[in-house]
Coordinates of C-alpha atoms and ligand atoms in Angstrom, one line a residue:
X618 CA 84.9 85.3 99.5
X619 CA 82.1 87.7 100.5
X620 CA 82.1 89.2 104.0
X621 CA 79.6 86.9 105.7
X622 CA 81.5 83.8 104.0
X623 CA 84.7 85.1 105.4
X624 CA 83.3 86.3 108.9
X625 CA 81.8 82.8 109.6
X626 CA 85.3 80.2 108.3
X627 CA 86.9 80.0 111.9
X628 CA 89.7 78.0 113.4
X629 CA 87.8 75.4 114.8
X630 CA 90.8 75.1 117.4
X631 CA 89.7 78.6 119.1
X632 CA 85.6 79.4 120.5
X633 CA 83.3 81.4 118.3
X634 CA 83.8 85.0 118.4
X635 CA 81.2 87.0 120.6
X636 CA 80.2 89.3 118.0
X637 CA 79.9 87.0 115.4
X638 CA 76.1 86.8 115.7
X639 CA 75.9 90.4 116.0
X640 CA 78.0 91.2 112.8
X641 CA 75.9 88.3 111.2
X642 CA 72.6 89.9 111.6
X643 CA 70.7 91.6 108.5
X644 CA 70.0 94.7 110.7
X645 CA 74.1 95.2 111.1
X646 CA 74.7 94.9 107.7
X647 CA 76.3 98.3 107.9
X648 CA 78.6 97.4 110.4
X649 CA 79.7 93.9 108.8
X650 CA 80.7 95.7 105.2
X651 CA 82.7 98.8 107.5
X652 CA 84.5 95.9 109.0
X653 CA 85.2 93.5 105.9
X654 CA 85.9 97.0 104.0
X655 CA 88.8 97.5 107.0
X656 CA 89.2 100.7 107.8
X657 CA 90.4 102.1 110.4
X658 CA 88.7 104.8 112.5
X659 CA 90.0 105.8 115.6
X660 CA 92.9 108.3 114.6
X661 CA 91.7 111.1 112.8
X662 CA 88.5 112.6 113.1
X663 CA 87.7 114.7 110.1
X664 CA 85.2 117.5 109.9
X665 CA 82.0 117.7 107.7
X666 CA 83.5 121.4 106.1
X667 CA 86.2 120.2 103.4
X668 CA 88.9 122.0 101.9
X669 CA 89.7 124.6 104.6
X670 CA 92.4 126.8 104.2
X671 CA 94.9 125.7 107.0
X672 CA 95.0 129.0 108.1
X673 CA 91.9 129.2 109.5
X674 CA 93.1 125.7 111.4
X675 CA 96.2 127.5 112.5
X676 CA 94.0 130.7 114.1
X677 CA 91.5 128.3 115.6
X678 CA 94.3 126.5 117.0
X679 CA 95.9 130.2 118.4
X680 CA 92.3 131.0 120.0
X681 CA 92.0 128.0 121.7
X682 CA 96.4 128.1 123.1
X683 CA 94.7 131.0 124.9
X684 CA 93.6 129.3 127.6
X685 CA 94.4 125.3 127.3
X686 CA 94.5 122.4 129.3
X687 CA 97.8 120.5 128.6
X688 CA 98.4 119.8 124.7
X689 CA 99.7 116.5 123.1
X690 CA 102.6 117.5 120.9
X691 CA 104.3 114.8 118.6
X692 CA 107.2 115.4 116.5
X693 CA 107.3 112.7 113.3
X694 CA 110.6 111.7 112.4
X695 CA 110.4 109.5 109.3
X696 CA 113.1 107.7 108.4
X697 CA 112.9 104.0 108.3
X698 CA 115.7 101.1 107.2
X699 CA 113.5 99.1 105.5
X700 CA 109.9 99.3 104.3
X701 CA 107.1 96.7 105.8
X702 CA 104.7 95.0 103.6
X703 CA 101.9 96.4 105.3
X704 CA 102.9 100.1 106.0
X705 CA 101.0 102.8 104.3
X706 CA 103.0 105.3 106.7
X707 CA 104.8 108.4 105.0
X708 CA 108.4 106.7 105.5
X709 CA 112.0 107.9 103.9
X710 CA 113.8 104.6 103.4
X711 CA 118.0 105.7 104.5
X712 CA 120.4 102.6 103.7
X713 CA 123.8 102.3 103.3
X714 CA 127.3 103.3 105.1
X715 CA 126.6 104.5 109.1
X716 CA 127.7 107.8 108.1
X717 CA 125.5 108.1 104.7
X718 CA 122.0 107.5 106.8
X719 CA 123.3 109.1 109.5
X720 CA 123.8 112.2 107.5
X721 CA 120.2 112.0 106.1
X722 CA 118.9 111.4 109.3
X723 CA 120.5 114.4 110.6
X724 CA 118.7 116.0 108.1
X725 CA 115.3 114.9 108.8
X726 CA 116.3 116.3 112.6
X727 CA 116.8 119.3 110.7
X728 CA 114.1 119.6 109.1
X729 CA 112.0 118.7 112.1
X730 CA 113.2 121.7 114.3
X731 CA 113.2 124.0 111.6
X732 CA 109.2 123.2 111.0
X733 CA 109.0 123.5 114.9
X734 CA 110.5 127.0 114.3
X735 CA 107.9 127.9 112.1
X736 CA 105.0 126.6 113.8
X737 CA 106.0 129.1 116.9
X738 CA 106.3 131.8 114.7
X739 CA 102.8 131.1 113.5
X740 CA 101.4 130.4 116.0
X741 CA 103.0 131.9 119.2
X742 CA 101.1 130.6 121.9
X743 CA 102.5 127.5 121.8
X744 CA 105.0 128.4 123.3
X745 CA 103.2 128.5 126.5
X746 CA 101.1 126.0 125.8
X747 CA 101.5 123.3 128.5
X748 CA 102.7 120.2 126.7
X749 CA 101.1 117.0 128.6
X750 CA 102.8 114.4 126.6
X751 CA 105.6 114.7 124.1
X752 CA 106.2 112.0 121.3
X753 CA 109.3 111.1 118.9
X754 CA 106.7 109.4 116.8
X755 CA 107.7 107.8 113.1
X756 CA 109.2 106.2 110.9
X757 CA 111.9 105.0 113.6
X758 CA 112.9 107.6 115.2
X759 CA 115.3 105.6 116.7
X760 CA 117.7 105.4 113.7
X761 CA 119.0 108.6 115.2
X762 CA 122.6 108.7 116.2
X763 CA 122.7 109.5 120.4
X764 CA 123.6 113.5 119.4
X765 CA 120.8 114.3 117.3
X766 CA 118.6 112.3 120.3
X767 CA 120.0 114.9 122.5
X768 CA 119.7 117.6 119.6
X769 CA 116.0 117.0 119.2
X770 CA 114.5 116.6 122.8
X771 CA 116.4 119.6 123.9
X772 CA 115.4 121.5 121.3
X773 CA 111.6 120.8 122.5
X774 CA 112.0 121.1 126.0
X775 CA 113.9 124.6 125.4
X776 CA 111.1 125.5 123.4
X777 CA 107.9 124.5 124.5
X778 CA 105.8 124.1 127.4
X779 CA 108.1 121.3 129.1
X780 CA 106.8 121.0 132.5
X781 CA 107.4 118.6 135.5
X782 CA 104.6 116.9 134.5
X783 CA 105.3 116.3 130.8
X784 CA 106.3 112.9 129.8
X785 CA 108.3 111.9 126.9
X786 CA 108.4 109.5 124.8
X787 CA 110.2 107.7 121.5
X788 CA 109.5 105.3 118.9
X789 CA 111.6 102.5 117.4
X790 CA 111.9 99.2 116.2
X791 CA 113.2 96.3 118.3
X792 CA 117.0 96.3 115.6
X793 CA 117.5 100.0 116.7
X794 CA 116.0 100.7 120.4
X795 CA 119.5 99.1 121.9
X796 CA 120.4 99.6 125.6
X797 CA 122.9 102.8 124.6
X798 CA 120.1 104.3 123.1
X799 CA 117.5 103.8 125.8
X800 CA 120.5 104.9 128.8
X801 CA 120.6 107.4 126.7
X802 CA 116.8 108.6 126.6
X803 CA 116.8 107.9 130.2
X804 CA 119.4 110.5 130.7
X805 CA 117.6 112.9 128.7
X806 CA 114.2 112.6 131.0
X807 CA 112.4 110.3 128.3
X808 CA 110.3 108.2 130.3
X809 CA 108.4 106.1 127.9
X810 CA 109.5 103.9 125.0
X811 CA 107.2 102.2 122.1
X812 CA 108.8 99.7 120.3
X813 CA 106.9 98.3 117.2
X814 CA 107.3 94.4 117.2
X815 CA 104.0 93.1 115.3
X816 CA 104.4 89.3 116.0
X817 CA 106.6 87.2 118.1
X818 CA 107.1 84.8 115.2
X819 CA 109.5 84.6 113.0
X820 CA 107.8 83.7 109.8
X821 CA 105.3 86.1 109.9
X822 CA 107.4 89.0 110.8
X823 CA 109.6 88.0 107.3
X824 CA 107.3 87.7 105.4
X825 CA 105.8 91.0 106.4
X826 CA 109.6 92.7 105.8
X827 CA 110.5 93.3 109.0
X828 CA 114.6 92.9 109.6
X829 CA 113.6 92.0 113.1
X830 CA 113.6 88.6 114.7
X831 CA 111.6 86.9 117.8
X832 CA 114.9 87.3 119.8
X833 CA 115.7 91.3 119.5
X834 CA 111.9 91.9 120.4
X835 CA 113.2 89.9 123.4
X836 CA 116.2 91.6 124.1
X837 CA 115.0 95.1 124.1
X838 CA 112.5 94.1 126.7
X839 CA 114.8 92.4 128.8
X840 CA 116.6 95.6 128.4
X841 CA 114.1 98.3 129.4
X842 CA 113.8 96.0 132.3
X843 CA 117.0 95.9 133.4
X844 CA 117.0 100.3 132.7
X845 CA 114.3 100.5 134.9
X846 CA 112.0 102.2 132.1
X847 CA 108.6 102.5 134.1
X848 CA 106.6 102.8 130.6
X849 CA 107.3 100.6 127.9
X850 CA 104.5 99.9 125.2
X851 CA 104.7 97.4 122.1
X852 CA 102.8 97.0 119.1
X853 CA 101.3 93.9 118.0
X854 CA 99.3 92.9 114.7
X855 CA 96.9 91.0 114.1
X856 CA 95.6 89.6 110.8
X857 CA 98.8 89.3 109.1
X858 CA 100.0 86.8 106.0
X859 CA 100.2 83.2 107.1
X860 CA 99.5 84.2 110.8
X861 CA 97.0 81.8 112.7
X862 CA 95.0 82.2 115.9
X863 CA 97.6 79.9 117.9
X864 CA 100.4 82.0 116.8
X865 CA 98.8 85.1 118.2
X866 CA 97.5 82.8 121.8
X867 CA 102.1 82.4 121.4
X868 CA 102.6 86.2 121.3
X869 CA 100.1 86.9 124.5
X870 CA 101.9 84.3 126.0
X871 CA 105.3 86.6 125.8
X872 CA 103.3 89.7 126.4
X873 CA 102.7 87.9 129.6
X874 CA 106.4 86.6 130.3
X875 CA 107.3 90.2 130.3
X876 CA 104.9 91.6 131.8
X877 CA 105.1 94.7 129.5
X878 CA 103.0 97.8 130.7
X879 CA 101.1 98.8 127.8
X880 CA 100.0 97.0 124.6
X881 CA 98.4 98.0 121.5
X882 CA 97.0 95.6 119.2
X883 CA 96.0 96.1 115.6
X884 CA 94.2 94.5 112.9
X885 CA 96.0 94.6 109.4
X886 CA 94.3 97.5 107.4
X887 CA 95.2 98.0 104.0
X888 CA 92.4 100.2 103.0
X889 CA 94.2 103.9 102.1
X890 CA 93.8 106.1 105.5
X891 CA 92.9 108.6 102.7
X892 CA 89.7 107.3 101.6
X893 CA 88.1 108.1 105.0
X894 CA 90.8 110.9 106.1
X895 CA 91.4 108.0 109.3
X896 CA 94.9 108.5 109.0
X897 CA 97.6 110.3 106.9
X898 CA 99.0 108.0 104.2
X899 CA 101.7 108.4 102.7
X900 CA 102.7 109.0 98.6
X901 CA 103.1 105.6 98.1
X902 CA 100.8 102.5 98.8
X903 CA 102.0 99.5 101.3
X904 CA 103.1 96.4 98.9
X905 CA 100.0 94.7 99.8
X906 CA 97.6 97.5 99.0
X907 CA 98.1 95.7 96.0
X908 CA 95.6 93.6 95.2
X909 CA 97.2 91.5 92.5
X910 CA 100.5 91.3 95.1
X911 CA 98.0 89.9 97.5
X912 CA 96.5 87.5 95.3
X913 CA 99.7 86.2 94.2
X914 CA 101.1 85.7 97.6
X915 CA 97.8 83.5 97.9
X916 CA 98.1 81.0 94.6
X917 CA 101.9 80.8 96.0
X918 CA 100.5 79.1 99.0
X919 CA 100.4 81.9 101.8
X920 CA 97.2 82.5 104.1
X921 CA 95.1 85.6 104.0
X922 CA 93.2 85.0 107.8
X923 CA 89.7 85.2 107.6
X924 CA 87.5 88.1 109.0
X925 CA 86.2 85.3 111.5
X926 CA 89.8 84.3 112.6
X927 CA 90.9 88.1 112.9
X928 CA 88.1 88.4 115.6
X929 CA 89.3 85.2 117.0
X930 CA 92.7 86.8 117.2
X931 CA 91.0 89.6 118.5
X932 CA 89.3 88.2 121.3
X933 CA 92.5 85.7 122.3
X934 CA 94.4 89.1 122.9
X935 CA 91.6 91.2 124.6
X936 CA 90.4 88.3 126.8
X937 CA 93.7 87.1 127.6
X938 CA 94.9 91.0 128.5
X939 CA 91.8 91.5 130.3
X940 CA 92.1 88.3 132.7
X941 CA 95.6 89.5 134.2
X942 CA 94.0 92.7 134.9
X943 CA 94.9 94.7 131.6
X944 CA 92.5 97.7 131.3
X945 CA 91.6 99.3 127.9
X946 CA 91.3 102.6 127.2
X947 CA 90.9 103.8 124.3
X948 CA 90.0 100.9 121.9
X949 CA 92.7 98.2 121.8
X950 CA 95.5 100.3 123.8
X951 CA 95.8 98.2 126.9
X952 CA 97.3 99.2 129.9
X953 CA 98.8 97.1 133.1
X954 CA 96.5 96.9 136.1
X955 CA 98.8 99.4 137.7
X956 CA 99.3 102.0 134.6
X957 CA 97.0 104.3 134.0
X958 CA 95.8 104.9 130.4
X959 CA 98.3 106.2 127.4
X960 CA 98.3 109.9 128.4
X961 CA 98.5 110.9 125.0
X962 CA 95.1 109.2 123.5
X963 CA 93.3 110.4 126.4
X964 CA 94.4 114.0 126.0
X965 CA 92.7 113.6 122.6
X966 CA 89.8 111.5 122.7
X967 CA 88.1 111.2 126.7
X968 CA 85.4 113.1 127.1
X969 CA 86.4 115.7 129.3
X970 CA 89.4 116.5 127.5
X971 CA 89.4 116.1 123.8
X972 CA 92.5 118.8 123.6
X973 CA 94.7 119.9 121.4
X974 CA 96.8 118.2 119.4
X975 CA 100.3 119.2 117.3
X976 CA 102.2 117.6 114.8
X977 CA 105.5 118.5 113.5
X978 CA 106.9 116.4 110.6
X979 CA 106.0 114.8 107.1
X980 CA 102.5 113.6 107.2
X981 CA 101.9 114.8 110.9
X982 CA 97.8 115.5 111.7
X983 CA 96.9 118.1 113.9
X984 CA 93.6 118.8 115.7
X985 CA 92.0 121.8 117.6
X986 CA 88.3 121.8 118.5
X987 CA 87.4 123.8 115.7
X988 CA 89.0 122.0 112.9
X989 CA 91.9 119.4 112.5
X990 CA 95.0 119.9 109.2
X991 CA 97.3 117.7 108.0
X992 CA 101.0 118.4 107.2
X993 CA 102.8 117.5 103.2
X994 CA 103.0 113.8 102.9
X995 CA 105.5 113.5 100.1
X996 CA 108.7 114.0 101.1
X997 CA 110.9 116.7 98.2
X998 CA 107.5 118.8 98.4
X999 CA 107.9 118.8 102.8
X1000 CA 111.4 119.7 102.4
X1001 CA 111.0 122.6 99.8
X1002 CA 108.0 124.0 102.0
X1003 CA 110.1 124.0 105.0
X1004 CA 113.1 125.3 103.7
X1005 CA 111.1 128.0 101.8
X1006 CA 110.1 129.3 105.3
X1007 CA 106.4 128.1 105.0
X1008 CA 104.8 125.9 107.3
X1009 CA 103.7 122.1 105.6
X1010 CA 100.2 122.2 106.0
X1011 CA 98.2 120.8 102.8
X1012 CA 94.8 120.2 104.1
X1013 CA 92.3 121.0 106.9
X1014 CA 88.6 120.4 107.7
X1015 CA 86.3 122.5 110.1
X1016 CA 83.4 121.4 112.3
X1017 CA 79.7 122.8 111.8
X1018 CA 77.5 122.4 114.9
X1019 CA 76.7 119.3 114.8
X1020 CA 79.1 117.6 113.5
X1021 CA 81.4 119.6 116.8
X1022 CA 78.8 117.3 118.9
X1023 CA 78.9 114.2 116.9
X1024 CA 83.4 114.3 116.7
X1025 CA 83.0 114.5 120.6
X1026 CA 80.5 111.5 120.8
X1027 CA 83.0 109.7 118.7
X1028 CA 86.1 110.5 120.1
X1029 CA 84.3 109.7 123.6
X1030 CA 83.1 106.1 122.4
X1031 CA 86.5 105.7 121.3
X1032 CA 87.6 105.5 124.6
X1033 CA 85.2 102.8 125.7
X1034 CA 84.2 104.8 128.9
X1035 CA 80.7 105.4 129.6
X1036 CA 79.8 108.5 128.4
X1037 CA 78.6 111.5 130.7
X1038 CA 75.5 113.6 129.9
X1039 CA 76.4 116.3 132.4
X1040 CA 80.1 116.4 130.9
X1041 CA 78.3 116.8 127.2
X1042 CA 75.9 119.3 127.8
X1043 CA 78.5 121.6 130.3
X1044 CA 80.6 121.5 126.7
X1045 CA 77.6 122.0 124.6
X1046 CA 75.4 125.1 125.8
X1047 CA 72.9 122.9 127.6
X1048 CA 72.4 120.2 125.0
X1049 CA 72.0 117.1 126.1
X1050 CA 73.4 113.2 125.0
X1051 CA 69.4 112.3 124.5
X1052 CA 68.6 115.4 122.4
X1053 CA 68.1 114.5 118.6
X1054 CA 69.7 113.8 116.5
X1055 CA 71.6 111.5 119.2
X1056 CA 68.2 110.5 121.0
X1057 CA 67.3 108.4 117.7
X1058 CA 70.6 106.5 117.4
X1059 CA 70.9 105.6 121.0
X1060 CA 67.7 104.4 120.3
X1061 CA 68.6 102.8 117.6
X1062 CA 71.7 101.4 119.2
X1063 CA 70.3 99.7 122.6
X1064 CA 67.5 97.6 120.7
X1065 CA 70.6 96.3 118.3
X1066 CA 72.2 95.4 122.1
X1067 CA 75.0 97.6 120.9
X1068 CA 75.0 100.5 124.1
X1069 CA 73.2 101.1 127.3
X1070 CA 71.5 103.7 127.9
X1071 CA 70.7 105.3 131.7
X1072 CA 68.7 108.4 131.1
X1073 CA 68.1 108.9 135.3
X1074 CA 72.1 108.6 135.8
X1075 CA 72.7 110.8 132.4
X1076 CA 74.7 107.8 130.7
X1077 CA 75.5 106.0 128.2
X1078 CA 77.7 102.9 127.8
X1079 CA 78.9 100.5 124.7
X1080 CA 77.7 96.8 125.4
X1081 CA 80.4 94.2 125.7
X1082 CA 80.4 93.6 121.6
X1083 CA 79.6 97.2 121.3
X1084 CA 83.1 98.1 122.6
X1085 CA 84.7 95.4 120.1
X1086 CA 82.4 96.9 116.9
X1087 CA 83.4 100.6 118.3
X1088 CA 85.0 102.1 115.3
X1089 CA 82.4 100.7 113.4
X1090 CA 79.8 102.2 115.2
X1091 CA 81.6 105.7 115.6
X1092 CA 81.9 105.7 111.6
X1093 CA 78.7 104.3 110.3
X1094 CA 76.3 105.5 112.9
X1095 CA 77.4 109.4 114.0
Ligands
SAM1357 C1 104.2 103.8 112.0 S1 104.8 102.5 113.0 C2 106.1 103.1 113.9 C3 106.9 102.0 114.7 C4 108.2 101.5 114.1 N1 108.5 102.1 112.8 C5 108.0 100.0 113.8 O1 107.3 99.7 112.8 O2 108.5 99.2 114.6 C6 103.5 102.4 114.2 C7 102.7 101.1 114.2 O3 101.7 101.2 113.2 C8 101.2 99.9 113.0 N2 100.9 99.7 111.6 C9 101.6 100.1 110.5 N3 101.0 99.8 109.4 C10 99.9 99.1 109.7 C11 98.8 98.5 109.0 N4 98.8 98.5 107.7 N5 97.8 97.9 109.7 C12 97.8 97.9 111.1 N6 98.8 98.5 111.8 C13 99.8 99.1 111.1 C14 102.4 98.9 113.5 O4 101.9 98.2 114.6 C15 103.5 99.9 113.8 O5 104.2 99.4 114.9
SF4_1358 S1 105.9 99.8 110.1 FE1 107.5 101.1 111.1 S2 109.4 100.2 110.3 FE2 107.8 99.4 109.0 S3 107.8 100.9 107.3 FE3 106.2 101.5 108.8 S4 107.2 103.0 110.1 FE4 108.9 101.9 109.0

């Protein structure tokens, strides 16, 4: 099916998505093959200068420690107990006897600190560094036996730039984010919990090879209600095998039921992350990066959903979020009327901040303003590198000039807030948003209806479908 064949077969049950015209048009042609191609573009944002030692990421990092606003920090742990269908991830698969994957977790724990070690060595301002948000990221980190919890977070808040206003958070799955665990995270000053549960139906969530059903994605909300946990974000996925746009209105409606603080919502991407350098990937491709896997889950009867019925998905989540008073910021991380933003995406990406950010673990990605690195993705190579003394780090871009102005642009768009000239051209010796070569594609841009431009107020903002093509504007058009 070509794009335009795929973007137009809807569910006739559910309205016509609002950018469907848009996407349709011969002038966004560029736009519609970004978005049948699926990648994804909001995670990583590479620099123009290739194959940079990651030294020179590690001293531009230093320099900038000097004098920092707070940092996000994320430690990646990455064992998992089973492998999803869709996850392209660097993941360790531990199985077996409690005390077999305990042990290898332990070791992953191990190895985690002992990269920390090293990266303070390296690069000792961290130390000082104020942390502003702190993240057990994976995997599922939350295979972890209780000790090495305690082991890990104590270890960073002994070591790094804890302060009062740090927050804390940890990753799991809905099997292994039980109510010990989470009393015990409370105790330990962890104040948020993400908790990946893709789809409240049971069928899809099978047959994408999660060992999760409907009701534990229940029960650990009922139980970070019951603990009091004040931040509690899930994970949802749209686009998945034999999913349909009723069974997404179904999972809104239990977003709703719980009235969870924060939610972010993704479309299936199988596209590798390293193709673009969106995202680290891991050493080995998700089954259904497979095309013949796909195909053959197809002629055994199974449902691909169309481009058209992923934006219908789309737009039944968004809407529906946005109507009980759900804010986004940055592209499809919602937040609860009365939560403010994820802390951690707008350290990274809002226009007056676009801060540090360091990762510790297998396949971590790490940005300064200067240049961004990624650590060892395969998993005997991260181990030998670590125990060998040496820090992980296999790749790094830098930023020339302009492409310093056109990763802030991005990153700034990516947080669908208007964007400020007088913030821009504070940051950029006097340029300006409406200088060239950004003049032209704002230009460009407003007679496609896809921003709005105020040039008296210094401003510019994404148009409604502007905001739901983002990533494809950010990585055709800059
Ligand atoms: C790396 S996982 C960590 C969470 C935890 N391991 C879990 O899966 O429950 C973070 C999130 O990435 C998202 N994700 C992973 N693979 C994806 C893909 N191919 N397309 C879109 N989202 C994906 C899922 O929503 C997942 O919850
Ligand atoms: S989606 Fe989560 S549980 Fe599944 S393989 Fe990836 S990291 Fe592991």
């Amino acid at each position: 099916m070509n794009p335009l064949e795929s973007l137009t077969r809807l569910d006739p049950d559910y309205p016509r998505p609002a950018v469907l015209n848009l996407l349709a048009a011969p002038h966004n042609e560029r736009l519609l093959e970004y978005v049948a191609n699926d990648p994804f573009g909001a995670h990583v944002f590479p620099g123009d200068i290739p194959d940079v030692a990651p030294e020179a990421f590690l001293d531009d990092l230093d320099a900038q420690l000097a004098d920092t606003r707070p940092i996000h920090l994320w430690s990646y742990i990455p064992t998992c107990s089973y492998r999803c269908r869709f996850c392209q991830y660097p993941v360790v698969i531990v199985k077996g006897p409690a005390d077999v994957t305990r042990e290898k977790i332990d070791h992953w724990v191990d190895l985690n600190i002992r990269e920390a070690q090293l990266w303070l060595q390296r690069v000792p301002r961290l130390r000082e560094a104020p942390v502003g948000e702190f993240n057990v990221f994976g995997g599922t980190p939350s295979l972890m036996g209780l000790d090495s919890v305690s082991r890990l977070l104590n270890f960073y808040r002994e070591n790094f730039g804890f302060g009062p206003e740090t927050t804390v958070r940890f990753e799991g799955d809905p099997t292994t984010l039980t109510p010990d665990l989470l009393a015990r995270l409370r105790e330990l000053g962890c104040d948020k919990v993400s908790c990946g549960v893709q789809s409240f139906d049971d069928q899809v969530l099978k047959l994408s090879g999660r060992e999760h059903t409907e009701t534990e994605c229940h029960e650990f909300l009922d139980a970070t209600e019951r603990l009091g946990f004040d931040w509690v974000t899930i994970d949802l996925m749209y686009g998945l095998l034999d999913q349909t746009v009723a069974g997404v209105q179904r999972d809104l409606e239990q977003v709703r039921r719980h009235r969870v603080p924060g939610v972010v919502c993704t479309k299936l991407h199988l596209r590798s992350y390293t193709d673009t350098r969106t995202g680290v990937a891991g050493d080995r491709p998700a089954a259904w990066q497979f095309p013949s896997y796909r195909n053959r889950l197809a002629e055994a009867g199974h449902r691909w959903p169309t481009l058209g019925e992923q934006y219908q998905m789309r737009e039944v989540l968004a809407e529906g979020l946005r109507a009980d008073g759900y804010g986004e910021h940055p592209t499809m991380y919602f937040h609860r009327a009365d939560k403010p933003p994820e802390t951690w995406k707008s350290i990274m990406v809002d226009q007056d901040r676009q801060d540090a950010e360091v990762a510790i673990g297998l396949g971590g990605s790490s940005s300064c303003r200067r240049s961004e690195a990624m650590t060892e993705v395969n998993a005997g190579r991260y181990a030998q590198l670590v125990q060998a003394g040496q820090l992980p780090l296999t790749s790094a871009t830098r930023f020339g000039p302009t492409a310093t102005e056109a990763r802030a642009i991005k990153m700034a768009l990516s947080t669908l807030q208007p964007l400020r000239d007088d913030l821009h051209r504070e940051r950029f010796g006097g340029r300006s948003l409406f200088d060239e070569p950004w003049n032209r594609r704002w230009l460009d841009l407003e007679r496609r209806e896809l921003v709005v431009t105020d040039r008296a107020e210094g401003s510019v903002r994404l148009t409604a479908p502007g905001a739901v093509l983002v990533e494809a504007i950010m990585n055709t058009e800059f």
